[in-house]
């Protein structure tokens, strides 16, 4: 349940196609705090360096991105956090947080204000969807450090689709593998209230309702796929690849009409600490250039697409 709504802000942020307006024109920003006490805006870059560590907020129980195994932080975002810390000459200290109703709520709780009871802000938060309209709405946080592209994909059982090709083409599609139209008749698992759930429900209509099975997490949907309870699963590519295993293939077919099928991931810092934001961006840019970010994905057997920065 903690992971359910990490991407929901994208629905509002990307719902309207690009228009010939100046950036932020017509976008109403959120609340801007006044006279905020120092303890609620975090530490400056100099203070972070002086104390010797940086606190980085990551989502809990969220493989392959961030999780704990025997109290040891694991995942792609953990690697990104360590890259940032090394560039600053400090240690990385990870704060595992729950996903709220929206990304805006998460940024408020973990980046620019802190939770109402016992909360504090972290220096950096990772796995934040990067979008121009979203940036305009949330002026209290600076979005920076784009480090990867994510996209929606489909995992499927080889046994359920024996005629599917063995290898994907150059676009990531596997010939004769399932696409959304198949799920008018074939069973597909999705994370409940996810963008895949919304897309299939709105695209296929009520007639396909019985074939769309909802699960609390992508992990649970992938487990159902391995157990033969569904024929396919639709969700973020990296999560599907991580949970694939024997007898399951993953492909990225074209998804006409799905404006949210691809997005960029980055970092967020408090708007008072833009120098920290620049340092984070420089660290990630260097790691993209020399292949360290791609290696984080490769180490987990995942494909990697560099963001358009």
PDB file of N, CA and C in Angstrom, residues 123-222:
ATOM      1  N   UNK A 123      17.424  16.302   2.874  1.00  0.00           N
ATOM      2  CA  UNK A 123      18.197  17.167   1.981  1.00  0.00           C
ATOM      3  C   UNK A 123      17.856  16.933   0.516  1.00  0.00           C
ATOM      4  N   UNK A 124      17.592  15.682   0.162  1.00  0.00           N
ATOM      5  CA  UNK A 124      17.291  15.313  -1.222  1.00  0.00           C
ATOM      6  C   UNK A 124      16.237  14.218  -1.199  1.00  0.00           C
ATOM      7  N   UNK A 125      15.348  14.229  -2.176  1.00  0.00           N
ATOM      8  CA  UNK A 125      14.417  13.126  -2.375  1.00  0.00           C
ATOM      9  C   UNK A 125      14.591  12.607  -3.794  1.00  0.00           C
ATOM     10  N   UNK A 126      14.588  11.283  -3.942  1.00  0.00           N
ATOM     11  CA  UNK A 126      14.781  10.666  -5.252  1.00  0.00           C
ATOM     12  C   UNK A 126      13.487  10.050  -5.784  1.00  0.00           C
ATOM     13  N   UNK A 127      13.546   9.682  -7.064  1.00  0.00           N
ATOM     14  CA  UNK A 127      12.424   9.098  -7.821  1.00  0.00           C
ATOM     15  C   UNK A 127      11.242  10.059  -7.882  1.00  0.00           C
ATOM     16  N   UNK A 128      11.529  11.300  -8.227  1.00  0.00           N
ATOM     17  CA  UNK A 128      10.507  12.318  -8.401  1.00  0.00           C
ATOM     18  C   UNK A 128      10.270  12.518  -9.895  1.00  0.00           C
ATOM     19  N   UNK A 129       9.027  12.389 -10.381  1.00  0.00           N
ATOM     20  CA  UNK A 129       8.759  12.592 -11.807  1.00  0.00           C
ATOM     21  C   UNK A 129       9.025  14.028 -12.212  1.00  0.00           C
ATOM     22  N   UNK A 130       9.775  14.194 -13.280  1.00  0.00           N
ATOM     23  CA  UNK A 130      10.191  15.521 -13.742  1.00  0.00           C
ATOM     24  C   UNK A 130       9.273  15.962 -14.879  1.00  0.00           C
ATOM     25  N   UNK A 131       8.590  17.085 -14.665  1.00  0.00           N
ATOM     26  CA  UNK A 131       7.659  17.596 -15.662  1.00  0.00           C
ATOM     27  C   UNK A 131       7.533  19.095 -15.487  1.00  0.00           C
ATOM     28  N   UNK A 132       7.493  19.841 -16.597  1.00  0.00           N
ATOM     29  CA  UNK A 132       7.509  21.295 -16.532  1.00  0.00           C
ATOM     30  C   UNK A 132       6.311  21.857 -15.777  1.00  0.00           C
ATOM     31  N   UNK A 133       5.104  21.371 -16.068  1.00  0.00           N
ATOM     32  CA  UNK A 133       3.916  21.867 -15.368  1.00  0.00           C
ATOM     33  C   UNK A 133       3.979  21.548 -13.881  1.00  0.00           C
ATOM     34  N   UNK A 134       4.466  20.361 -13.564  1.00  0.00           N
ATOM     35  CA  UNK A 134       4.599  19.961 -12.170  1.00  0.00           C
ATOM     36  C   UNK A 134       5.557  20.896 -11.440  1.00  0.00           C
ATOM     37  N   UNK A 135       6.668  21.250 -12.091  1.00  0.00           N
ATOM     38  CA  UNK A 135       7.636  22.178 -11.501  1.00  0.00           C
ATOM     39  C   UNK A 135       6.977  23.522 -11.212  1.00  0.00           C
ATOM     40  N   UNK A 136       6.128  23.970 -12.116  1.00  0.00           N
ATOM     41  CA  UNK A 136       5.462  25.255 -11.917  1.00  0.00           C
ATOM     42  C   UNK A 136       4.496  25.215 -10.743  1.00  0.00           C
ATOM     43  N   UNK A 137       3.851  24.087 -10.514  1.00  0.00           N
ATOM     44  CA  UNK A 137       2.869  23.987  -9.448  1.00  0.00           C
ATOM     45  C   UNK A 137       3.508  23.888  -8.070  1.00  0.00           C
ATOM     46  N   UNK A 138       4.696  23.289  -8.004  1.00  0.00           N
ATOM     47  CA  UNK A 138       5.341  23.045  -6.713  1.00  0.00           C
ATOM     48  C   UNK A 138       6.580  23.924  -6.618  1.00  0.00           C
ATOM     49  N   UNK A 139       6.370  25.197  -6.342  1.00  0.00           N
ATOM     50  CA  UNK A 139       7.477  26.147  -6.297  1.00  0.00           C
ATOM     51  C   UNK A 139       8.364  25.960  -5.073  1.00  0.00           C
ATOM     52  N   UNK A 140       7.884  25.276  -4.069  1.00  0.00           N
ATOM     53  CA  UNK A 140       8.647  25.129  -2.837  1.00  0.00           C
ATOM     54  C   UNK A 140       9.807  24.143  -2.983  1.00  0.00           C
ATOM     55  N   UNK A 141       9.786  23.322  -4.028  1.00  0.00           N
ATOM     56  CA  UNK A 141      10.847  22.347  -4.274  1.00  0.00           C
ATOM     57  C   UNK A 141      11.457  22.597  -5.643  1.00  0.00           C
ATOM     58  N   UNK A 142      12.737  22.323  -5.736  1.00  0.00           N
ATOM     59  CA  UNK A 142      13.449  22.413  -7.010  1.00  0.00           C
ATOM     60  C   UNK A 142      13.657  21.001  -7.528  1.00  0.00           C
ATOM     61  N   UNK A 143      13.192  20.727  -8.737  1.00  0.00           N
ATOM     62  CA  UNK A 143      13.379  19.424  -9.356  1.00  0.00           C
ATOM     63  C   UNK A 143      14.600  19.476 -10.252  1.00  0.00           C
ATOM     64  N   UNK A 144      15.498  18.537 -10.079  1.00  0.00           N
ATOM     65  CA  UNK A 144      16.773  18.556 -10.770  1.00  0.00           C
ATOM     66  C   UNK A 144      17.284  17.127 -10.916  1.00  0.00           C
ATOM     67  N   UNK A 145      18.514  16.981 -11.416  1.00  0.00           N
ATOM     68  CA  UNK A 145      19.181  15.690 -11.409  1.00  0.00           C
ATOM     69  C   UNK A 145      18.451  14.574 -12.118  1.00  0.00           C
ATOM     70  N   UNK A 146      17.939  14.826 -13.299  1.00  0.00           N
ATOM     71  CA  UNK A 146      17.243  13.769 -14.043  1.00  0.00           C
ATOM     72  C   UNK A 146      18.215  12.618 -14.312  1.00  0.00           C
ATOM     73  N   UNK A 147      17.843  11.422 -13.903  1.00  0.00           N
ATOM     74  CA  UNK A 147      18.793  10.312 -14.005  1.00  0.00           C
ATOM     75  C   UNK A 147      18.307   9.108 -14.794  1.00  0.00           C
ATOM     76  N   UNK A 148      17.031   9.041 -15.165  1.00  0.00           N
ATOM     77  CA  UNK A 148      16.564   7.886 -15.934  1.00  0.00           C
ATOM     78  C   UNK A 148      15.201   8.171 -16.535  1.00  0.00           C
ATOM     79  N   UNK A 149      14.900   7.469 -17.592  1.00  0.00           N
ATOM     80  CA  UNK A 149      13.554   7.432 -18.136  1.00  0.00           C
ATOM     81  C   UNK A 149      12.865   6.164 -17.660  1.00  0.00           C
ATOM     82  N   UNK A 150      11.591   6.268 -17.382  1.00  0.00           N
ATOM     83  CA  UNK A 150      10.772   5.100 -17.069  1.00  0.00           C
ATOM     84  C   UNK A 150       9.634   5.058 -18.073  1.00  0.00           C
ATOM     85  N   UNK A 151       9.128   3.872 -18.342  1.00  0.00           N
ATOM     86  CA  UNK A 151       8.018   3.731 -19.288  1.00  0.00           C
ATOM     87  C   UNK A 151       7.152   2.552 -18.897  1.00  0.00           C
ATOM     88  N   UNK A 152       5.945   2.542 -19.416  1.00  0.00           N
ATOM     89  CA  UNK A 152       5.026   1.443 -19.183  1.00  0.00           C
ATOM     90  C   UNK A 152       5.318   0.313 -20.161  1.00  0.00           C
ATOM     91  N   UNK A 153       5.284  -0.898 -19.649  1.00  0.00           N
ATOM     92  CA  UNK A 153       5.567  -2.088 -20.457  1.00  0.00           C
ATOM     93  C   UNK A 153       4.549  -3.176 -20.117  1.00  0.00           C
ATOM     94  N   UNK A 154       4.672  -4.286 -20.823  1.00  0.00           N
ATOM     95  CA  UNK A 154       3.797  -5.435 -20.587  1.00  0.00           C
ATOM     96  C   UNK A 154       4.663  -6.675 -20.398  1.00  0.00           C
ATOM     97  N   UNK A 155       4.470  -7.357 -19.284  1.00  0.00           N
ATOM     98  CA  UNK A 155       5.085  -8.665 -19.049  1.00  0.00           C
ATOM     99  C   UNK A 155       4.047  -9.731 -19.371  1.00  0.00           C
ATOM    100  N   UNK A 156       4.497 -10.845 -19.926  1.00  0.00           N
ATOM    101  CA  UNK A 156       3.532 -11.886 -20.290  1.00  0.00           C
ATOM    102  C   UNK A 156       4.131 -13.270 -20.132  1.00  0.00           C
ATOM    103  N   UNK A 157       3.248 -14.219 -19.954  1.00  0.00           N
ATOM    104  CA  UNK A 157       3.638 -15.617 -19.825  1.00  0.00           C
ATOM    105  C   UNK A 157       3.930 -16.194 -21.201  1.00  0.00           C
ATOM    106  N   UNK A 158       5.092 -16.779 -21.343  1.00  0.00           N
ATOM    107  CA  UNK A 158       5.443 -17.434 -22.612  1.00  0.00           C
ATOM    108  C   UNK A 158       4.482 -18.590 -22.901  1.00  0.00           C
ATOM    109  N   UNK A 159       4.057 -19.274 -21.852  1.00  0.00           N
ATOM    110  CA  UNK A 159       3.132 -20.387 -22.054  1.00  0.00           C
ATOM    111  C   UNK A 159       1.780 -19.903 -22.559  1.00  0.00           C
ATOM    112  N   UNK A 160       1.347 -18.723 -22.114  1.00  0.00           N
ATOM    113  CA  UNK A 160       0.058 -18.181 -22.534  1.00  0.00           C
ATOM    114  C   UNK A 160       0.104 -17.638 -23.956  1.00  0.00           C
ATOM    115  N   UNK A 161       1.288 -17.231 -24.400  1.00  0.00           N
ATOM    116  CA  UNK A 161       1.450 -16.672 -25.748  1.00  0.00           C
ATOM    117  C   UNK A 161       2.606 -17.382 -26.454  1.00  0.00           C
ATOM    118  N   UNK A 162       2.406 -18.646 -26.811  1.00  0.00           N
ATOM    119  CA  UNK A 162       3.499 -19.446 -27.391  1.00  0.00           C
ATOM    120  C   UNK A 162       3.947 -18.963 -28.758  1.00  0.00           C
ATOM    121  N   UNK A 163       3.135 -18.198 -29.463  1.00  0.00           N
ATOM    122  CA  UNK A 163       3.504 -17.744 -30.798  1.00  0.00           C
ATOM    123  C   UNK A 163       4.320 -16.450 -30.782  1.00  0.00           C
ATOM    124  N   UNK A 164       4.519 -15.868 -29.609  1.00  0.00           N
ATOM    125  CA  UNK A 164       5.284 -14.622 -29.525  1.00  0.00           C
ATOM    126  C   UNK A 164       6.741 -14.877 -29.887  1.00  0.00           C
ATOM    127  N   UNK A 165       7.354 -13.918 -30.555  1.00  0.00           N
ATOM    128  CA  UNK A 165       8.751 -14.035 -30.949  1.00  0.00           C
ATOM    129  C   UNK A 165       9.640 -14.149 -29.711  1.00  0.00           C
ATOM    130  N   UNK A 166      10.831 -14.678 -29.915  1.00  0.00           N
ATOM    131  CA  UNK A 166      11.729 -14.885 -28.783  1.00  0.00           C
ATOM    132  C   UNK A 166      12.510 -13.631 -28.415  1.00  0.00           C
ATOM    133  N   UNK A 167      12.670 -12.704 -29.362  1.00  0.00           N
ATOM    134  CA  UNK A 167      13.456 -11.500 -29.106  1.00  0.00           C
ATOM    135  C   UNK A 167      12.667 -10.258 -29.521  1.00  0.00           C
ATOM    136  N   UNK A 168      12.876  -9.152 -28.816  1.00  0.00           N
ATOM    137  CA  UNK A 168      12.212  -7.900 -29.204  1.00  0.00           C
ATOM    138  C   UNK A 168      12.879  -7.267 -30.412  1.00  0.00           C
ATOM    139  N   UNK A 169      12.125  -6.434 -31.127  1.00  0.00           N
ATOM    140  CA  UNK A 169      12.714  -5.685 -32.225  1.00  0.00           C
ATOM    141  C   UNK A 169      13.440  -4.458 -31.672  1.00  0.00           C
ATOM    142  N   UNK A 170      13.926  -3.599 -32.554  1.00  0.00           N
ATOM    143  CA  UNK A 170      14.717  -2.448 -32.129  1.00  0.00           C
ATOM    144  C   UNK A 170      13.925  -1.471 -31.273  1.00  0.00           C
ATOM    145  N   UNK A 171      12.605  -1.521 -31.372  1.00  0.00           N
ATOM    146  CA  UNK A 171      11.767  -0.646 -30.571  1.00  0.00           C
ATOM    147  C   UNK A 171      11.317  -1.251 -29.258  1.00  0.00           C
ATOM    148  N   UNK A 172      11.779  -2.467 -28.962  1.00  0.00           N
ATOM    149  CA  UNK A 172      11.415  -3.117 -27.709  1.00  0.00           C
ATOM    150  C   UNK A 172      10.142  -3.933 -27.764  1.00  0.00           C
ATOM    151  N   UNK A 173       9.521  -4.003 -28.944  1.00  0.00           N
ATOM    152  CA  UNK A 173       8.287  -4.774 -29.072  1.00  0.00           C
ATOM    153  C   UNK A 173       8.590  -6.199 -29.506  1.00  0.00           C
ATOM    154  N   UNK A 174       7.838  -7.154 -28.959  1.00  0.00           N
ATOM    155  CA  UNK A 174       7.955  -8.560 -29.331  1.00  0.00           C
ATOM    156  C   UNK A 174       6.766  -8.919 -30.214  1.00  0.00           C
ATOM    157  N   UNK A 175       7.057  -9.393 -31.406  1.00  0.00           N
ATOM    158  CA  UNK A 175       6.001  -9.729 -32.363  1.00  0.00           C
ATOM    159  C   UNK A 175       5.067 -10.792 -31.785  1.00  0.00           C
ATOM    160  N   UNK A 176       3.770 -10.550 -31.967  1.00  0.00           N
ATOM    161  CA  UNK A 176       2.703 -11.448 -31.525  1.00  0.00           C
ATOM    162  C   UNK A 176       2.575 -11.541 -30.001  1.00  0.00           C
ATOM    163  N   UNK A 177       3.245 -10.650 -29.290  1.00  0.00           N
ATOM    164  CA  UNK A 177       3.061 -10.566 -27.840  1.00  0.00           C
ATOM    165  C   UNK A 177       1.843  -9.694 -27.542  1.00  0.00           C
ATOM    166  N   UNK A 178       1.281  -9.784 -26.353  1.00  0.00           N
ATOM    167  CA  UNK A 178       0.045  -9.052 -26.064  1.00  0.00           C
ATOM    168  C   UNK A 178       0.243  -7.536 -26.033  1.00  0.00           C
ATOM    169  N   UNK A 179      -0.772  -6.845 -26.531  1.00  0.00           N
ATOM    170  CA  UNK A 179      -0.888  -5.386 -26.454  1.00  0.00           C
ATOM    171  C   UNK A 179      -2.221  -5.100 -25.764  1.00  0.00           C
ATOM    172  N   UNK A 180      -2.492  -3.854 -25.377  1.00  0.00           N
ATOM    173  CA  UNK A 180      -3.712  -3.595 -24.598  1.00  0.00           C
ATOM    174  C   UNK A 180      -5.006  -4.152 -25.198  1.00  0.00           C
ATOM    175  N   UNK A 181      -5.133  -4.151 -26.521  1.00  0.00           N
ATOM    176  CA  UNK A 181      -6.367  -4.659 -27.131  1.00  0.00           C
ATOM    177  C   UNK A 181      -6.630  -6.127 -26.776  1.00  0.00           C
ATOM    178  N   UNK A 182      -5.566  -6.887 -26.501  1.00  0.00           N
ATOM    179  CA  UNK A 182      -5.736  -8.294 -26.140  1.00  0.00           C
ATOM    180  C   UNK A 182      -6.548  -8.450 -24.859  1.00  0.00           C
ATOM    181  N   UNK A 183      -6.487  -7.436 -23.998  1.00  0.00           N
ATOM    182  CA  UNK A 183      -7.059  -7.596 -22.663  1.00  0.00           C
ATOM    183  C   UNK A 183      -8.564  -7.361 -22.632  1.00  0.00           C
ATOM    184  N   UNK A 184      -9.155  -7.243 -23.807  1.00  0.00           N
ATOM    185  CA  UNK A 184     -10.605  -7.337 -23.867  1.00  0.00           C
ATOM    186  C   UNK A 184     -11.042  -8.780 -23.598  1.00  0.00           C
ATOM    187  N   UNK A 185     -10.128  -9.723 -23.839  1.00  0.00           N
ATOM    188  CA  UNK A 185     -10.456 -11.145 -23.708  1.00  0.00           C
ATOM    189  C   UNK A 185      -9.480 -11.892 -22.797  1.00  0.00           C
ATOM    190  N   UNK A 186      -8.238 -11.422 -22.699  1.00  0.00           N
ATOM    191  CA  UNK A 186      -7.212 -12.092 -21.902  1.00  0.00           C
ATOM    192  C   UNK A 186      -7.066 -11.396 -20.545  1.00  0.00           C
ATOM    193  N   UNK A 187      -6.664 -12.142 -19.547  1.00  0.00           N
ATOM    194  CA  UNK A 187      -6.522 -11.557 -18.211  1.00  0.00           C
ATOM    195  C   UNK A 187      -5.199 -10.799 -18.082  1.00  0.00           C
ATOM    196  N   UNK A 188      -5.246  -9.672 -17.409  1.00  0.00           N
ATOM    197  CA  UNK A 188      -4.063  -8.847 -17.182  1.00  0.00           C
ATOM    198  C   UNK A 188      -4.090  -8.330 -15.746  1.00  0.00           C
ATOM    199  N   UNK A 189      -2.935  -8.331 -15.106  1.00  0.00           N
ATOM    200  CA  UNK A 189      -2.812  -7.799 -13.759  1.00  0.00           C
ATOM    201  C   UNK A 189      -2.259  -6.385 -13.781  1.00  0.00           C
ATOM    202  N   UNK A 190      -2.771  -5.538 -12.903  1.00  0.00           N
ATOM    203  CA  UNK A 190      -2.276  -4.172 -12.763  1.00  0.00           C
ATOM    204  C   UNK A 190      -2.239  -3.824 -11.278  1.00  0.00           C
ATOM    205  N   UNK A 191      -1.419  -2.859 -10.929  1.00  0.00           N
ATOM    206  CA  UNK A 191      -1.465  -2.323  -9.568  1.00  0.00           C
ATOM    207  C   UNK A 191      -2.709  -1.458  -9.438  1.00  0.00           C
ATOM    208  N   UNK A 192      -3.437  -1.667  -8.373  1.00  0.00           N
ATOM    209  CA  UNK A 192      -4.691  -0.941  -8.172  1.00  0.00           C
ATOM    210  C   UNK A 192      -4.458   0.569  -8.151  1.00  0.00           C
ATOM    211  N   UNK A 193      -5.307   1.294  -8.869  1.00  0.00           N
ATOM    212  CA  UNK A 193      -5.257   2.753  -8.930  1.00  0.00           C
ATOM    213  C   UNK A 193      -3.962   3.289  -9.540  1.00  0.00           C
ATOM    214  N   UNK A 194      -3.296   2.504 -10.328  1.00  0.00           N
ATOM    215  CA  UNK A 194      -2.090   2.963 -11.018  1.00  0.00           C
ATOM    216  C   UNK A 194      -2.475   3.542 -12.377  1.00  0.00           C
ATOM    217  N   UNK A 195      -1.512   4.159 -13.049  1.00  0.00           N
ATOM    218  CA  UNK A 195      -1.815   4.719 -14.357  1.00  0.00           C
ATOM    219  C   UNK A 195      -2.121   3.628 -15.384  1.00  0.00           C
ATOM    220  N   UNK A 196      -1.559   2.434 -15.209  1.00  0.00           N
ATOM    221  CA  UNK A 196      -1.911   1.312 -16.095  1.00  0.00           C
ATOM    222  C   UNK A 196      -3.364   0.910 -15.885  1.00  0.00           C
ATOM    223  N   UNK A 197      -3.774   0.884 -14.635  1.00  0.00           N
ATOM    224  CA  UNK A 197      -5.175   0.583 -14.304  1.00  0.00           C
ATOM    225  C   UNK A 197      -6.099   1.608 -14.945  1.00  0.00           C
ATOM    226  N   UNK A 198      -5.804   2.893 -14.771  1.00  0.00           N
ATOM    227  CA  UNK A 198      -6.638   3.949 -15.339  1.00  0.00           C
ATOM    228  C   UNK A 198      -6.703   3.839 -16.860  1.00  0.00           C
ATOM    229  N   UNK A 199      -5.553   3.593 -17.484  1.00  0.00           N
ATOM    230  CA  UNK A 199      -5.500   3.537 -18.946  1.00  0.00           C
ATOM    231  C   UNK A 199      -6.340   2.386 -19.486  1.00  0.00           C
ATOM    232  N   UNK A 200      -6.143   1.194 -18.957  1.00  0.00           N
ATOM    233  CA  UNK A 200      -6.888   0.043 -19.471  1.00  0.00           C
ATOM    234  C   UNK A 200      -8.386   0.189 -19.223  1.00  0.00           C
ATOM    235  N   UNK A 201      -8.743   0.684 -18.060  1.00  0.00           N
ATOM    236  CA  UNK A 201     -10.154   0.851 -17.739  1.00  0.00           C
ATOM    237  C   UNK A 201     -10.833   1.836 -18.679  1.00  0.00           C
ATOM    238  N   UNK A 202     -10.146   2.955 -18.939  1.00  0.00           N
ATOM    239  CA  UNK A 202     -10.745   3.981 -19.799  1.00  0.00           C
ATOM    240  C   UNK A 202     -10.707   3.592 -21.263  1.00  0.00           C
ATOM    241  N   UNK A 203      -9.676   2.849 -21.673  1.00  0.00           N
ATOM    242  CA  UNK A 203      -9.518   2.496 -23.083  1.00  0.00           C
ATOM    243  C   UNK A 203     -10.397   1.323 -23.490  1.00  0.00           C
ATOM    244  N   UNK A 204     -10.453   0.302 -22.645  1.00  0.00           N
ATOM    245  CA  UNK A 204     -11.150  -0.931 -23.016  1.00  0.00           C
ATOM    246  C   UNK A 204     -12.627  -0.921 -22.627  1.00  0.00           C
ATOM    247  N   UNK A 205     -12.994  -0.101 -21.668  1.00  0.00           N
ATOM    248  CA  UNK A 205     -14.398   0.014 -21.309  1.00  0.00           C
ATOM    249  C   UNK A 205     -14.879  -1.082 -20.377  1.00  0.00           C
ATOM    250  N   UNK A 206     -16.159  -1.013 -20.061  1.00  0.00           N
ATOM    251  CA  UNK A 206     -16.757  -1.912 -19.071  1.00  0.00           C
ATOM    252  C   UNK A 206     -16.721  -3.365 -19.505  1.00  0.00           C
ATOM    253  N   UNK A 207     -16.700  -3.593 -20.813  1.00  0.00           N
ATOM    254  CA  UNK A 207     -16.720  -4.967 -21.292  1.00  0.00           C
ATOM    255  C   UNK A 207     -15.495  -5.773 -20.914  1.00  0.00           C
ATOM    256  N   UNK A 208     -14.390  -5.072 -20.633  1.00  0.00           N
ATOM    257  CA  UNK A 208     -13.142  -5.756 -20.289  1.00  0.00           C
ATOM    258  C   UNK A 208     -12.917  -5.820 -18.784  1.00  0.00           C
ATOM    259  N   UNK A 209     -13.844  -5.312 -17.998  1.00  0.00           N
ATOM    260  CA  UNK A 209     -13.637  -5.198 -16.551  1.00  0.00           C
ATOM    261  C   UNK A 209     -13.283  -6.527 -15.901  1.00  0.00           C
ATOM    262  N   UNK A 210     -13.920  -7.592 -16.357  1.00  0.00           N
ATOM    263  CA  UNK A 210     -13.683  -8.901 -15.733  1.00  0.00           C
ATOM    264  C   UNK A 210     -12.288  -9.433 -16.002  1.00  0.00           C
ATOM    265  N   UNK A 211     -11.621  -8.875 -17.014  1.00  0.00           N
ATOM    266  CA  UNK A 211     -10.295  -9.376 -17.384  1.00  0.00           C
ATOM    267  C   UNK A 211      -9.161  -8.563 -16.775  1.00  0.00           C
ATOM    268  N   UNK A 212      -9.472  -7.428 -16.137  1.00  0.00           N
ATOM    269  CA  UNK A 212      -8.461  -6.583 -15.504  1.00  0.00           C
ATOM    270  C   UNK A 212      -8.461  -6.898 -14.013  1.00  0.00           C
ATOM    271  N   UNK A 213      -7.425  -7.582 -13.542  1.00  0.00           N
ATOM    272  CA  UNK A 213      -7.324  -7.983 -12.142  1.00  0.00           C
ATOM    273  C   UNK A 213      -6.382  -7.022 -11.420  1.00  0.00           C
ATOM    274  N   UNK A 214      -6.843  -6.500 -10.303  1.00  0.00           N
ATOM    275  CA  UNK A 214      -6.090  -5.474  -9.579  1.00  0.00           C
ATOM    276  C   UNK A 214      -5.406  -6.056  -8.345  1.00  0.00           C
ATOM    277  N   UNK A 215      -4.168  -5.596  -8.118  1.00  0.00           N
ATOM    278  CA  UNK A 215      -3.357  -6.083  -7.011  1.00  0.00           C
ATOM    279  C   UNK A 215      -2.792  -4.894  -6.239  1.00  0.00           C
ATOM    280  N   UNK A 216      -2.439  -5.086  -4.968  1.00  0.00           N
ATOM    281  CA  UNK A 216      -1.935  -3.954  -4.188  1.00  0.00           C
ATOM    282  C   UNK A 216      -0.594  -3.417  -4.675  1.00  0.00           C
ATOM    283  N   UNK A 217       0.216  -4.264  -5.302  1.00  0.00           N
ATOM    284  CA  UNK A 217       1.526  -3.843  -5.802  1.00  0.00           C
ATOM    285  C   UNK A 217       1.812  -4.523  -7.136  1.00  0.00           C
ATOM    286  N   UNK A 218       2.800  -4.007  -7.842  1.00  0.00           N
ATOM    287  CA  UNK A 218       3.261  -4.673  -9.065  1.00  0.00           C
ATOM    288  C   UNK A 218       3.863  -6.025  -8.720  1.00  0.00           C
ATOM    289  N   UNK A 219       4.584  -6.100  -7.599  1.00  0.00           N
ATOM    290  CA  UNK A 219       5.162  -7.378  -7.165  1.00  0.00           C
ATOM    291  C   UNK A 219       4.081  -8.451  -7.037  1.00  0.00           C
ATOM    292  N   UNK A 220       2.965  -8.089  -6.443  1.00  0.00           N
ATOM    293  CA  UNK A 220       1.874  -9.051  -6.260  1.00  0.00           C
ATOM    294  C   UNK A 220       1.287  -9.464  -7.605  1.00  0.00           C
ATOM    295  N   UNK A 221       1.187  -8.525  -8.531  1.00  0.00           N
ATOM    296  CA  UNK A 221       0.682  -8.851  -9.867  1.00  0.00           C
ATOM    297  C   UNK A 221       1.634  -9.806 -10.581  1.00  0.00           C
ATOM    298  N   UNK A 222       2.944  -9.566 -10.432  1.00  0.00           N
ATOM    299  CA  UNK A 222       3.927 -10.451 -11.073  1.00  0.00           C
ATOM    300  C   UNK A 222       3.896 -11.842 -10.448  1.00  0.00           C
TER     301      UNK A 222
END
